[in-house]
JSON list of C-alpha atoms in Angstrom, two decimals:
[
{"chain": "V", "resi": 1, "resn": "UNK", "atom": "CA", "xyz": [-20.71, -67.18, 51.83]},
{"chain": "V", "resi": 2, "resn": "UNK", "atom": "CA", "xyz": [-17.27, -67.73, 53.40]},
{"chain": "V", "resi": 3, "resn": "UNK", "atom": "CA", "xyz": [-15.93, -64.88, 55.55]},
{"chain": "V", "resi": 4, "resn": "UNK", "atom": "CA", "xyz": [-12.80, -64.60, 53.39]},
{"chain": "V", "resi": 5, "resn": "UNK", "atom": "CA", "xyz": [-14.69, -63.60, 50.25]},
{"chain": "V", "resi": 6, "resn": "UNK", "atom": "CA", "xyz": [-16.66, -60.83, 51.95]},
{"chain": "V", "resi": 7, "resn": "UNK", "atom": "CA", "xyz": [-15.54, -57.22, 51.46]},
{"chain": "V", "resi": 8, "resn": "UNK", "atom": "CA", "xyz": [-13.48, -55.60, 54.26]},
{"chain": "V", "resi": 9, "resn": "UNK", "atom": "CA", "xyz": [-11.91, -52.16, 54.79]},
{"chain": "V", "resi": 10, "resn": "UNK", "atom": "CA", "xyz": [-8.42, -53.67, 54.55]},
{"chain": "V", "resi": 11, "resn": "UNK", "atom": "CA", "xyz": [-9.05, -54.77, 50.96]},
{"chain": "V", "resi": 12, "resn": "UNK", "atom": "CA", "xyz": [-8.53, -51.22, 49.65]},
{"chain": "V", "resi": 13, "resn": "UNK", "atom": "CA", "xyz": [-4.87, -51.25, 50.73]},
{"chain": "V", "resi": 14, "resn": "UNK", "atom": "CA", "xyz": [-3.81, -54.08, 48.39]},
{"chain": "V", "resi": 15, "resn": "UNK", "atom": "CA", "xyz": [-2.53, -53.63, 44.84]},
{"chain": "V", "resi": 16, "resn": "UNK", "atom": "CA", "xyz": [-3.66, -57.19, 44.08]},
{"chain": "V", "resi": 17, "resn": "UNK", "atom": "CA", "xyz": [-6.65, -58.87, 45.65]},
{"chain": "V", "resi": 18, "resn": "UNK", "atom": "CA", "xyz": [-8.35, -62.07, 44.54]},
{"chain": "V", "resi": 19, "resn": "UNK", "atom": "CA", "xyz": [-11.14, -63.96, 46.25]},
{"chain": "V", "resi": 20, "resn": "UNK", "atom": "CA", "xyz": [-12.61, -67.33, 45.31]},
{"chain": "V", "resi": 21, "resn": "UNK", "atom": "CA", "xyz": [-15.36, -69.37, 46.93]},
{"chain": "V", "resi": 22, "resn": "UNK", "atom": "CA", "xyz": [-13.61, -72.49, 45.68]},
{"chain": "V", "resi": 23, "resn": "UNK", "atom": "CA", "xyz": [-9.80, -72.67, 45.86]},
{"chain": "V", "resi": 24, "resn": "UNK", "atom": "CA", "xyz": [-9.87, -75.70, 43.56]},
{"chain": "V", "resi": 25, "resn": "UNK", "atom": "CA", "xyz": [-10.28, -73.32, 40.62]},
{"chain": "V", "resi": 26, "resn": "UNK", "atom": "CA", "xyz": [-6.88, -71.74, 41.37]},
{"chain": "V", "resi": 27, "resn": "UNK", "atom": "CA", "xyz": [-5.31, -75.14, 42.02]},
{"chain": "V", "resi": 28, "resn": "UNK", "atom": "CA", "xyz": [-6.50, -76.40, 38.61]},
{"chain": "V", "resi": 29, "resn": "UNK", "atom": "CA", "xyz": [-5.02, -73.37, 36.84]},
{"chain": "V", "resi": 30, "resn": "UNK", "atom": "CA", "xyz": [-1.65, -73.80, 38.57]},
{"chain": "V", "resi": 31, "resn": "UNK", "atom": "CA", "xyz": [-1.67, -77.51, 37.79]},
{"chain": "V", "resi": 32, "resn": "UNK", "atom": "CA", "xyz": [-2.39, -76.79, 34.12]},
{"chain": "V", "resi": 33, "resn": "UNK", "atom": "CA", "xyz": [0.64, -74.48, 33.81]},
{"chain": "V", "resi": 34, "resn": "UNK", "atom": "CA", "xyz": [3.04, -77.02, 35.32]},
{"chain": "V", "resi": 35, "resn": "UNK", "atom": "CA", "xyz": [3.18, -75.65, 38.86]},
{"chain": "V", "resi": 36, "resn": "UNK", "atom": "CA", "xyz": [5.13, -78.06, 41.05]},
{"chain": "V", "resi": 37, "resn": "UNK", "atom": "CA", "xyz": [2.84, -80.60, 42.75]},
{"chain": "V", "resi": 38, "resn": "UNK", "atom": "CA", "xyz": [4.53, -80.15, 46.13]},
{"chain": "V", "resi": 39, "resn": "UNK", "atom": "CA", "xyz": [3.76, -76.43, 45.99]},
{"chain": "V", "resi": 40, "resn": "UNK", "atom": "CA", "xyz": [0.07, -77.18, 45.42]},
{"chain": "V", "resi": 41, "resn": "UNK", "atom": "CA", "xyz": [-0.09, -79.00, 48.77]},
{"chain": "V", "resi": 42, "resn": "UNK", "atom": "CA", "xyz": [-0.52, -75.60, 50.37]},
{"chain": "V", "resi": 43, "resn": "UNK", "atom": "CA", "xyz": [-4.16, -75.65, 49.26]},
{"chain": "V", "resi": 44, "resn": "UNK", "atom": "CA", "xyz": [-4.87, -78.93, 51.12]},
{"chain": "V", "resi": 45, "resn": "UNK", "atom": "CA", "xyz": [-8.19, -79.19, 49.30]},
{"chain": "V", "resi": 46, "resn": "UNK", "atom": "CA", "xyz": [-10.86, -81.28, 50.97]},
{"chain": "V", "resi": 47, "resn": "UNK", "atom": "CA", "xyz": [-11.95, -84.46, 49.22]},
{"chain": "V", "resi": 48, "resn": "UNK", "atom": "CA", "xyz": [-15.28, -84.50, 51.07]},
{"chain": "V", "resi": 49, "resn": "UNK", "atom": "CA", "xyz": [-18.25, -84.01, 48.73]},
{"chain": "V", "resi": 50, "resn": "UNK", "atom": "CA", "xyz": [-19.94, -80.62, 49.04]},
{"chain": "V", "resi": 51, "resn": "UNK", "atom": "CA", "xyz": [-17.09, -79.08, 51.06]},
{"chain": "V", "resi": 52, "resn": "UNK", "atom": "CA", "xyz": [-15.34, -76.12, 49.42]},
{"chain": "V", "resi": 53, "resn": "UNK", "atom": "CA", "xyz": [-12.22, -74.26, 50.53]},
{"chain": "V", "resi": 54, "resn": "UNK", "atom": "CA", "xyz": [-12.43, -70.46, 50.12]},
{"chain": "V", "resi": 55, "resn": "UNK", "atom": "CA", "xyz": [-9.33, -68.56, 49.06]},
{"chain": "V", "resi": 56, "resn": "UNK", "atom": "CA", "xyz": [-8.19, -64.96, 49.54]},
{"chain": "V", "resi": 57, "resn": "UNK", "atom": "CA", "xyz": [-4.95, -63.88, 47.86]},
{"chain": "V", "resi": 58, "resn": "UNK", "atom": "CA", "xyz": [-3.39, -60.50, 48.72]},
{"chain": "V", "resi": 59, "resn": "UNK", "atom": "CA", "xyz": [-0.34, -58.54, 47.60]},
{"chain": "V", "resi": 60, "resn": "UNK", "atom": "CA", "xyz": [0.55, -55.13, 49.03]},
{"chain": "V", "resi": 61, "resn": "UNK", "atom": "CA", "xyz": [3.20, -54.12, 46.50]},
{"chain": "V", "resi": 62, "resn": "UNK", "atom": "CA", "xyz": [6.84, -54.40, 45.48]},
{"chain": "V", "resi": 63, "resn": "UNK", "atom": "CA", "xyz": [9.00, -56.22, 48.03]},
{"chain": "V", "resi": 64, "resn": "UNK", "atom": "CA", "xyz": [6.10, -57.56, 50.08]},
{"chain": "V", "resi": 65, "resn": "UNK", "atom": "CA", "xyz": [5.14, -61.24, 50.32]},
{"chain": "V", "resi": 66, "resn": "UNK", "atom": "CA", "xyz": [2.14, -62.80, 48.63]},
{"chain": "V", "resi": 67, "resn": "UNK", "atom": "CA", "xyz": [-0.38, -63.75, 51.31]},
{"chain": "V", "resi": 68, "resn": "UNK", "atom": "CA", "xyz": [-2.74, -66.69, 50.93]},
{"chain": "V", "resi": 69, "resn": "UNK", "atom": "CA", "xyz": [-5.64, -67.24, 53.32]},
{"chain": "V", "resi": 70, "resn": "UNK", "atom": "CA", "xyz": [-7.77, -70.38, 53.21]},
{"chain": "V", "resi": 71, "resn": "UNK", "atom": "CA", "xyz": [-11.05, -71.05, 54.97]},
{"chain": "V", "resi": 72, "resn": "UNK", "atom": "CA", "xyz": [-12.78, -74.41, 55.30]},
{"chain": "V", "resi": 73, "resn": "UNK", "atom": "CA", "xyz": [-15.66, -75.10, 57.69]},
{"chain": "V", "resi": 74, "resn": "UNK", "atom": "CA", "xyz": [-14.80, -71.97, 59.66]},
{"chain": "V", "resi": 75, "resn": "UNK", "atom": "CA", "xyz": [-11.13, -72.89, 60.09]},
{"chain": "V", "resi": 76, "resn": "UNK", "atom": "CA", "xyz": [-8.68, -70.25, 58.79]},
{"chain": "V", "resi": 77, "resn": "UNK", "atom": "CA", "xyz": [-5.18, -70.96, 57.51]},
{"chain": "V", "resi": 78, "resn": "UNK", "atom": "CA", "xyz": [-2.77, -68.31, 56.24]},
{"chain": "V", "resi": 79, "resn": "UNK", "atom": "CA", "xyz": [0.73, -68.28, 54.81]},
{"chain": "V", "resi": 80, "resn": "UNK", "atom": "CA", "xyz": [3.14, -65.79, 53.28]},
{"chain": "V", "resi": 81, "resn": "UNK", "atom": "CA", "xyz": [5.23, -66.50, 50.18]},
{"chain": "V", "resi": 82, "resn": "UNK", "atom": "CA", "xyz": [8.36, -64.48, 49.47]},
{"chain": "V", "resi": 83, "resn": "UNK", "atom": "CA", "xyz": [8.36, -62.78, 46.08]},
{"chain": "V", "resi": 84, "resn": "UNK", "atom": "CA", "xyz": [11.27, -62.53, 43.64]},
{"chain": "V", "resi": 85, "resn": "UNK", "atom": "CA", "xyz": [12.33, -60.30, 40.78]},
{"chain": "V", "resi": 86, "resn": "UNK", "atom": "CA", "xyz": [10.36, -61.47, 37.72]},
{"chain": "V", "resi": 87, "resn": "UNK", "atom": "CA", "xyz": [11.95, -62.52, 34.45]},
{"chain": "V", "resi": 88, "resn": "UNK", "atom": "CA", "xyz": [11.15, -60.37, 31.43]},
{"chain": "V", "resi": 89, "resn": "UNK", "atom": "CA", "xyz": [7.71, -61.26, 30.11]},
{"chain": "V", "resi": 90, "resn": "UNK", "atom": "CA", "xyz": [7.52, -62.13, 26.43]},
{"chain": "V", "resi": 91, "resn": "UNK", "atom": "CA", "xyz": [4.85, -60.25, 24.51]},
{"chain": "V", "resi": 92, "resn": "UNK", "atom": "CA", "xyz": [3.60, -62.39, 21.65]},
{"chain": "V", "resi": 93, "resn": "UNK", "atom": "CA", "xyz": [1.30, -59.58, 20.48]},
{"chain": "V", "resi": 94, "resn": "UNK", "atom": "CA", "xyz": [-1.29, -62.14, 19.35]},
{"chain": "V", "resi": 95, "resn": "UNK", "atom": "CA", "xyz": [-4.12, -59.88, 18.15]},
{"chain": "V", "resi": 96, "resn": "UNK", "atom": "CA", "xyz": [-7.48, -61.28, 17.09]},
{"chain": "V", "resi": 97, "resn": "UNK", "atom": "CA", "xyz": [-7.40, -58.96, 14.06]},
{"chain": "V", "resi": 98, "resn": "UNK", "atom": "CA", "xyz": [-4.39, -60.90, 12.73]},
{"chain": "V", "resi": 99, "resn": "UNK", "atom": "CA", "xyz": [-5.91, -64.36, 13.22]},
{"chain": "V", "resi": 100, "resn": "UNK", "atom": "CA", "xyz": [-6.34, -66.13, 9.90]},
{"chain": "V", "resi": 101, "resn": "UNK", "atom": "CA", "xyz": [-7.34, -69.63, 11.03]},
{"chain": "V", "resi": 102, "resn": "UNK", "atom": "CA", "xyz": [-9.34, -70.73, 14.06]},
{"chain": "V", "resi": 103, "resn": "UNK", "atom": "CA", "xyz": [-10.75, -74.11, 15.06]},
{"chain": "V", "resi": 104, "resn": "UNK", "atom": "CA", "xyz": [-12.58, -74.94, 18.29]},
{"chain": "V", "resi": 105, "resn": "UNK", "atom": "CA", "xyz": [-12.83, -78.64, 19.03]},
{"chain": "V", "resi": 106, "resn": "UNK", "atom": "CA", "xyz": [-13.46, -81.05, 21.84]},
{"chain": "V", "resi": 107, "resn": "UNK", "atom": "CA", "xyz": [-10.29, -81.78, 23.77]},
{"chain": "V", "resi": 108, "resn": "UNK", "atom": "CA", "xyz": [-10.59, -85.54, 23.16]},
{"chain": "V", "resi": 109, "resn": "UNK", "atom": "CA", "xyz": [-9.60, -84.83, 19.57]},
{"chain": "V", "resi": 110, "resn": "UNK", "atom": "CA", "xyz": [-6.15, -83.53, 20.43]},
{"chain": "V", "resi": 111, "resn": "UNK", "atom": "CA", "xyz": [-5.70, -85.99, 23.29]},
{"chain": "V", "resi": 112, "resn": "UNK", "atom": "CA", "xyz": [-6.02, -88.85, 20.82]},
{"chain": "V", "resi": 113, "resn": "UNK", "atom": "CA", "xyz": [-3.76, -87.11, 18.33]},
{"chain": "V", "resi": 114, "resn": "UNK", "atom": "CA", "xyz": [-0.97, -86.60, 20.84]},
{"chain": "V", "resi": 115, "resn": "UNK", "atom": "CA", "xyz": [-1.27, -90.28, 21.78]},
{"chain": "V", "resi": 116, "resn": "UNK", "atom": "CA", "xyz": [-1.04, -91.49, 18.19]},
{"chain": "V", "resi": 117, "resn": "UNK", "atom": "CA", "xyz": [1.60, -89.10, 16.84]},
{"chain": "V", "resi": 118, "resn": "UNK", "atom": "CA", "xyz": [5.28, -90.02, 17.09]},
{"chain": "V", "resi": 119, "resn": "UNK", "atom": "CA", "xyz": [6.61, -87.63, 19.71]},
{"chain": "V", "resi": 120, "resn": "UNK", "atom": "CA", "xyz": [10.21, -88.64, 18.93]},
{"chain": "V", "resi": 121, "resn": "UNK", "atom": "CA", "xyz": [9.79, -86.14, 16.10]},
{"chain": "V", "resi": 122, "resn": "UNK", "atom": "CA", "xyz": [11.48, -82.77, 16.56]},
{"chain": "V", "resi": 123, "resn": "UNK", "atom": "CA", "xyz": [8.50, -80.91, 15.12]},
{"chain": "V", "resi": 124, "resn": "UNK", "atom": "CA", "xyz": [4.73, -81.07, 14.88]},
{"chain": "V", "resi": 125, "resn": "UNK", "atom": "CA", "xyz": [3.33, -79.87, 11.57]},
{"chain": "V", "resi": 126, "resn": "UNK", "atom": "CA", "xyz": [-0.12, -78.26, 11.64]},
{"chain": "V", "resi": 127, "resn": "UNK", "atom": "CA", "xyz": [-1.97, -77.77, 8.37]},
{"chain": "V", "resi": 128, "resn": "UNK", "atom": "CA", "xyz": [-5.16, -75.69, 8.49]},
{"chain": "V", "resi": 129, "resn": "UNK", "atom": "CA", "xyz": [-7.17, -75.12, 5.34]},
{"chain": "V", "resi": 130, "resn": "UNK", "atom": "CA", "xyz": [-10.65, -74.09, 4.13]},
{"chain": "V", "resi": 131, "resn": "UNK", "atom": "CA", "xyz": [-10.42, -77.13, 1.83]},
{"chain": "V", "resi": 132, "resn": "UNK", "atom": "CA", "xyz": [-9.56, -80.78, 2.42]},
{"chain": "V", "resi": 133, "resn": "UNK", "atom": "CA", "xyz": [-7.93, -82.07, 4.56]},
{"chain": "V", "resi": 134, "resn": "UNK", "atom": "CA", "xyz": [-9.11, -79.05, 6.68]},
{"chain": "V", "resi": 135, "resn": "UNK", "atom": "CA", "xyz": [-6.96, -79.90, 9.72]},
{"chain": "V", "resi": 136, "resn": "UNK", "atom": "CA", "xyz": [-3.94, -82.20, 9.59]},
{"chain": "V", "resi": 137, "resn": "UNK", "atom": "CA", "xyz": [-1.41, -82.92, 12.33]},
{"chain": "V", "resi": 138, "resn": "UNK", "atom": "CA", "xyz": [1.84, -84.56, 11.22]},
{"chain": "V", "resi": 139, "resn": "UNK", "atom": "CA", "xyz": [4.97, -85.77, 12.98]},
{"chain": "V", "resi": 140, "resn": "UNK", "atom": "CA", "xyz": [8.24, -87.12, 11.56]},
{"chain": "V", "resi": 141, "resn": "UNK", "atom": "CA", "xyz": [9.82, -89.45, 14.09]},
{"chain": "V", "resi": 142, "resn": "UNK", "atom": "CA", "xyz": [12.08, -92.48, 14.18]},
{"chain": "V", "resi": 143, "resn": "UNK", "atom": "CA", "xyz": [9.28, -94.73, 12.93]},
{"chain": "V", "resi": 144, "resn": "UNK", "atom": "CA", "xyz": [8.51, -92.49, 9.95]},
{"chain": "V", "resi": 145, "resn": "UNK", "atom": "CA", "xyz": [5.85, -89.88, 9.40]},
{"chain": "V", "resi": 146, "resn": "UNK", "atom": "CA", "xyz": [2.44, -90.01, 11.09]},
{"chain": "V", "resi": 147, "resn": "UNK", "atom": "CA", "xyz": [-0.66, -88.02, 10.18]},
{"chain": "V", "resi": 148, "resn": "UNK", "atom": "CA", "xyz": [-4.02, -87.35, 11.82]},
{"chain": "V", "resi": 149, "resn": "UNK", "atom": "CA", "xyz": [-6.74, -85.64, 9.75]},
{"chain": "V", "resi": 150, "resn": "UNK", "atom": "CA", "xyz": [-9.92, -83.98, 11.05]},
{"chain": "V", "resi": 151, "resn": "UNK", "atom": "CA", "xyz": [-12.83, -82.84, 8.89]},
{"chain": "V", "resi": 152, "resn": "UNK", "atom": "CA", "xyz": [-14.59, -79.54, 9.52]},
{"chain": "V", "resi": 153, "resn": "UNK", "atom": "CA", "xyz": [-17.83, -81.58, 9.61]},
{"chain": "V", "resi": 154, "resn": "UNK", "atom": "CA", "xyz": [-16.59, -83.85, 12.40]},
{"chain": "V", "resi": 155, "resn": "UNK", "atom": "CA", "xyz": [-18.69, -84.06, 15.55]},
{"chain": "V", "resi": 156, "resn": "UNK", "atom": "CA", "xyz": [-15.51, -83.13, 17.43]},
{"chain": "V", "resi": 157, "resn": "UNK", "atom": "CA", "xyz": [-15.25, -79.75, 15.66]},
{"chain": "V", "resi": 158, "resn": "UNK", "atom": "CA", "xyz": [-17.54, -76.99, 16.99]},
{"chain": "V", "resi": 159, "resn": "UNK", "atom": "CA", "xyz": [-16.17, -73.92, 15.16]},
{"chain": "V", "resi": 160, "resn": "UNK", "atom": "CA", "xyz": [-14.23, -73.94, 11.89]},
{"chain": "V", "resi": 161, "resn": "UNK", "atom": "CA", "xyz": [-13.04, -70.60, 10.50]},
{"chain": "V", "resi": 162, "resn": "UNK", "atom": "CA", "xyz": [-10.13, -70.87, 8.06]},
{"chain": "V", "resi": 163, "resn": "UNK", "atom": "CA", "xyz": [-9.38, -68.12, 5.56]},
{"chain": "V", "resi": 164, "resn": "UNK", "atom": "CA", "xyz": [-6.28, -69.57, 3.91]},
{"chain": "V", "resi": 165, "resn": "UNK", "atom": "CA", "xyz": [-4.25, -72.75, 3.72]},
{"chain": "V", "resi": 166, "resn": "UNK", "atom": "CA", "xyz": [-1.16, -72.65, 5.93]},
{"chain": "V", "resi": 167, "resn": "UNK", "atom": "CA", "xyz": [1.35, -75.24, 7.00]},
{"chain": "V", "resi": 168, "resn": "UNK", "atom": "CA", "xyz": [3.28, -74.41, 10.16]},
{"chain": "V", "resi": 169, "resn": "UNK", "atom": "CA", "xyz": [5.87, -76.45, 12.03]},
{"chain": "V", "resi": 170, "resn": "UNK", "atom": "CA", "xyz": [6.41, -76.08, 15.76]},
{"chain": "V", "resi": 171, "resn": "UNK", "atom": "CA", "xyz": [9.03, -77.67, 17.99]},
{"chain": "V", "resi": 172, "resn": "UNK", "atom": "CA", "xyz": [7.45, -80.47, 19.99]},
{"chain": "V", "resi": 173, "resn": "UNK", "atom": "CA", "xyz": [9.66, -79.58, 22.95]},
{"chain": "V", "resi": 174, "resn": "UNK", "atom": "CA", "xyz": [7.76, -76.26, 23.14]},
{"chain": "V", "resi": 175, "resn": "UNK", "atom": "CA", "xyz": [4.37, -77.94, 22.81]},
{"chain": "V", "resi": 176, "resn": "UNK", "atom": "CA", "xyz": [4.87, -80.64, 25.45]},
{"chain": "V", "resi": 177, "resn": "UNK", "atom": "CA", "xyz": [4.22, -78.33, 28.44]},
{"chain": "V", "resi": 178, "resn": "UNK", "atom": "CA", "xyz": [0.70, -77.71, 27.08]},
{"chain": "V", "resi": 179, "resn": "UNK", "atom": "CA", "xyz": [-0.21, -81.41, 27.34]},
{"chain": "V", "resi": 180, "resn": "UNK", "atom": "CA", "xyz": [-0.95, -81.08, 31.03]},
{"chain": "V", "resi": 181, "resn": "UNK", "atom": "CA", "xyz": [-3.56, -78.40, 30.35]},
{"chain": "V", "resi": 182, "resn": "UNK", "atom": "CA", "xyz": [-4.91, -80.52, 27.50]},
{"chain": "V", "resi": 183, "resn": "UNK", "atom": "CA", "xyz": [-5.50, -83.46, 29.87]},
{"chain": "V", "resi": 184, "resn": "UNK", "atom": "CA", "xyz": [-7.68, -81.26, 32.10]},
{"chain": "V", "resi": 185, "resn": "UNK", "atom": "CA", "xyz": [-9.50, -79.47, 29.26]},
{"chain": "V", "resi": 186, "resn": "UNK", "atom": "CA", "xyz": [-12.93, -80.13, 27.77]},
{"chain": "V", "resi": 187, "resn": "UNK", "atom": "CA", "xyz": [-12.48, -77.85, 24.73]},
{"chain": "V", "resi": 188, "resn": "UNK", "atom": "CA", "xyz": [-9.51, -76.44, 22.83]},
{"chain": "V", "resi": 189, "resn": "UNK", "atom": "CA", "xyz": [-9.29, -73.36, 20.60]},
{"chain": "V", "resi": 190, "resn": "UNK", "atom": "CA", "xyz": [-6.50, -73.60, 17.99]},
{"chain": "V", "resi": 191, "resn": "UNK", "atom": "CA", "xyz": [-5.58, -70.32, 16.28]},
{"chain": "V", "resi": 192, "resn": "UNK", "atom": "CA", "xyz": [-2.79, -69.13, 14.00]},
{"chain": "V", "resi": 193, "resn": "UNK", "atom": "CA", "xyz": [-2.03, -65.58, 12.91]},
{"chain": "V", "resi": 194, "resn": "UNK", "atom": "CA", "xyz": [-0.39, -63.98, 9.89]},
{"chain": "V", "resi": 195, "resn": "UNK", "atom": "CA", "xyz": [3.09, -64.64, 11.34]},
{"chain": "V", "resi": 196, "resn": "UNK", "atom": "CA", "xyz": [2.40, -68.34, 11.89]},
{"chain": "V", "resi": 197, "resn": "UNK", "atom": "CA", "xyz": [2.27, -68.02, 15.69]},
{"chain": "V", "resi": 198, "resn": "UNK", "atom": "CA", "xyz": [0.13, -70.65, 17.41]},
{"chain": "V", "resi": 199, "resn": "UNK", "atom": "CA", "xyz": [-2.37, -70.00, 20.19]},
{"chain": "V", "resi": 200, "resn": "UNK", "atom": "CA", "xyz": [-3.78, -72.96, 22.14]},
{"chain": "V", "resi": 201, "resn": "UNK", "atom": "CA", "xyz": [-6.55, -71.95, 24.52]},
{"chain": "V", "resi": 202, "resn": "UNK", "atom": "CA", "xyz": [-7.85, -74.64, 26.86]},
{"chain": "V", "resi": 203, "resn": "UNK", "atom": "CA", "xyz": [-11.27, -74.51, 28.53]},
{"chain": "V", "resi": 204, "resn": "UNK", "atom": "CA", "xyz": [-11.11, -76.27, 31.90]},
{"chain": "V", "resi": 205, "resn": "UNK", "atom": "CA", "xyz": [-14.19, -77.00, 34.02]},
{"chain": "V", "resi": 206, "resn": "UNK", "atom": "CA", "xyz": [-13.83, -77.46, 37.76]},
{"chain": "V", "resi": 207, "resn": "UNK", "atom": "CA", "xyz": [-15.87, -80.02, 39.71]},
{"chain": "V", "resi": 208, "resn": "UNK", "atom": "CA", "xyz": [-18.31, -77.29, 40.78]},
{"chain": "V", "resi": 209, "resn": "UNK", "atom": "CA", "xyz": [-18.89, -76.23, 37.16]},
{"chain": "V", "resi": 210, "resn": "UNK", "atom": "CA", "xyz": [-16.73, -73.08, 37.20]},
{"chain": "V", "resi": 211, "resn": "UNK", "atom": "CA", "xyz": [-14.84, -72.50, 33.95]},
{"chain": "V", "resi": 212, "resn": "UNK", "atom": "CA", "xyz": [-11.24, -71.30, 33.65]},
{"chain": "V", "resi": 213, "resn": "UNK", "atom": "CA", "xyz": [-8.99, -70.78, 30.62]},
{"chain": "V", "resi": 214, "resn": "UNK", "atom": "CA", "xyz": [-5.31, -71.50, 30.11]},
{"chain": "V", "resi": 215, "resn": "UNK", "atom": "CA", "xyz": [-3.59, -70.22, 26.97]},
{"chain": "V", "resi": 216, "resn": "UNK", "atom": "CA", "xyz": [-0.26, -71.21, 25.41]},
{"chain": "V", "resi": 217, "resn": "UNK", "atom": "CA", "xyz": [1.56, -69.30, 22.68]},
{"chain": "V", "resi": 218, "resn": "UNK", "atom": "CA", "xyz": [4.19, -70.99, 20.51]},
{"chain": "V", "resi": 219, "resn": "UNK", "atom": "CA", "xyz": [6.40, -69.28, 17.96]},
{"chain": "V", "resi": 220, "resn": "UNK", "atom": "CA", "xyz": [6.59, -70.87, 14.55]},
{"chain": "V", "resi": 221, "resn": "UNK", "atom": "CA", "xyz": [9.64, -73.00, 13.66]},
{"chain": "V", "resi": 222, "resn": "UNK", "atom": "CA", "xyz": [8.88, -73.19, 9.93]},
{"chain": "V", "resi": 223, "resn": "UNK", "atom": "CA", "xyz": [6.10, -71.50, 7.98]},
{"chain": "V", "resi": 224, "resn": "UNK", "atom": "CA", "xyz": [4.80, -72.37, 4.52]},
{"chain": "V", "resi": 225, "resn": "UNK", "atom": "CA", "xyz": [1.85, -70.47, 3.06]},
{"chain": "V", "resi": 226, "resn": "UNK", "atom": "CA", "xyz": [0.38, -72.53, 0.25]},
{"chain": "V", "resi": 227, "resn": "UNK", "atom": "CA", "xyz": [-2.55, -70.25, -0.54]},
{"chain": "V", "resi": 228, "resn": "UNK", "atom": "CA", "xyz": [-2.34, -66.48, -0.15]},
{"chain": "V", "resi": 229, "resn": "UNK", "atom": "CA", "xyz": [-5.90, -65.77, -1.30]},
{"chain": "V", "resi": 230, "resn": "UNK", "atom": "CA", "xyz": [-7.95, -64.49, 1.64]},
{"chain": "V", "resi": 231, "resn": "UNK", "atom": "CA", "xyz": [-11.63, -65.35, 1.82]},
{"chain": "V", "resi": 232, "resn": "UNK", "atom": "CA", "xyz": [-14.00, -63.14, 3.82]},
{"chain": "V", "resi": 233, "resn": "UNK", "atom": "CA", "xyz": [-14.83, -64.64, 7.19]},
{"chain": "V", "resi": 234, "resn": "UNK", "atom": "CA", "xyz": [-15.92, -63.29, 10.55]},
{"chain": "V", "resi": 235, "resn": "UNK", "atom": "CA", "xyz": [-13.24, -64.12, 13.13]},
{"chain": "V", "resi": 236, "resn": "UNK", "atom": "CA", "xyz": [-14.20, -64.71, 16.74]},
{"chain": "V", "resi": 237, "resn": "UNK", "atom": "CA", "xyz": [-11.44, -64.37, 19.34]},
{"chain": "V", "resi": 238, "resn": "UNK", "atom": "CA", "xyz": [-13.07, -66.35, 22.18]},
{"chain": "V", "resi": 239, "resn": "UNK", "atom": "CA", "xyz": [-14.93, -69.60, 22.68]},
{"chain": "V", "resi": 240, "resn": "UNK", "atom": "CA", "xyz": [-18.52, -69.61, 21.47]}
]
């Protein structure tokens, strides 16, 4: 075990303390949420097989810098990052109790869809239904409309829980930032709630097998409920 991840007396003085045996996990998360590549150079992750860089991240409180300490093969590197006043955090209030449709699928499914759909369209339409076509993604670009349908019985779909048919439109400009997380993901959970809000949760596996999750929330641009009858179904809020 790296020295950085062992418990010390100083650890009790921090309001935030995170320790990882493999800093690549943190680097993958930051990369998935569009952190600037030049900022990720601070991790200087080794490309040698079997060599891991340990990470210790500390924060003492308001007005203090964020301290990063890295250890690789007994060599310690530390740096301090100035902190700023945060912008107001949006609370999407996306409760699992309000989820009406949920589909977990292999990420390749959506990767292909985003490649085939016309992204000159202003919106992406997502239809989720307990009946055919089950899941349909549609765009309306310069070349006309494009559709991609996925059956609930597809090998790509692992969990299919839809209680009503809904058609929601989301601005593609708001969805594009999630593509980077999609590229790194192995599975994707697609959920919508009673307001039409969209949750995209990406499961990302690091090279050492550790699993991290990145979640995007997108507010609905246009909502059309085509079937208001609710069928009983047990909703699961996380990946199975």
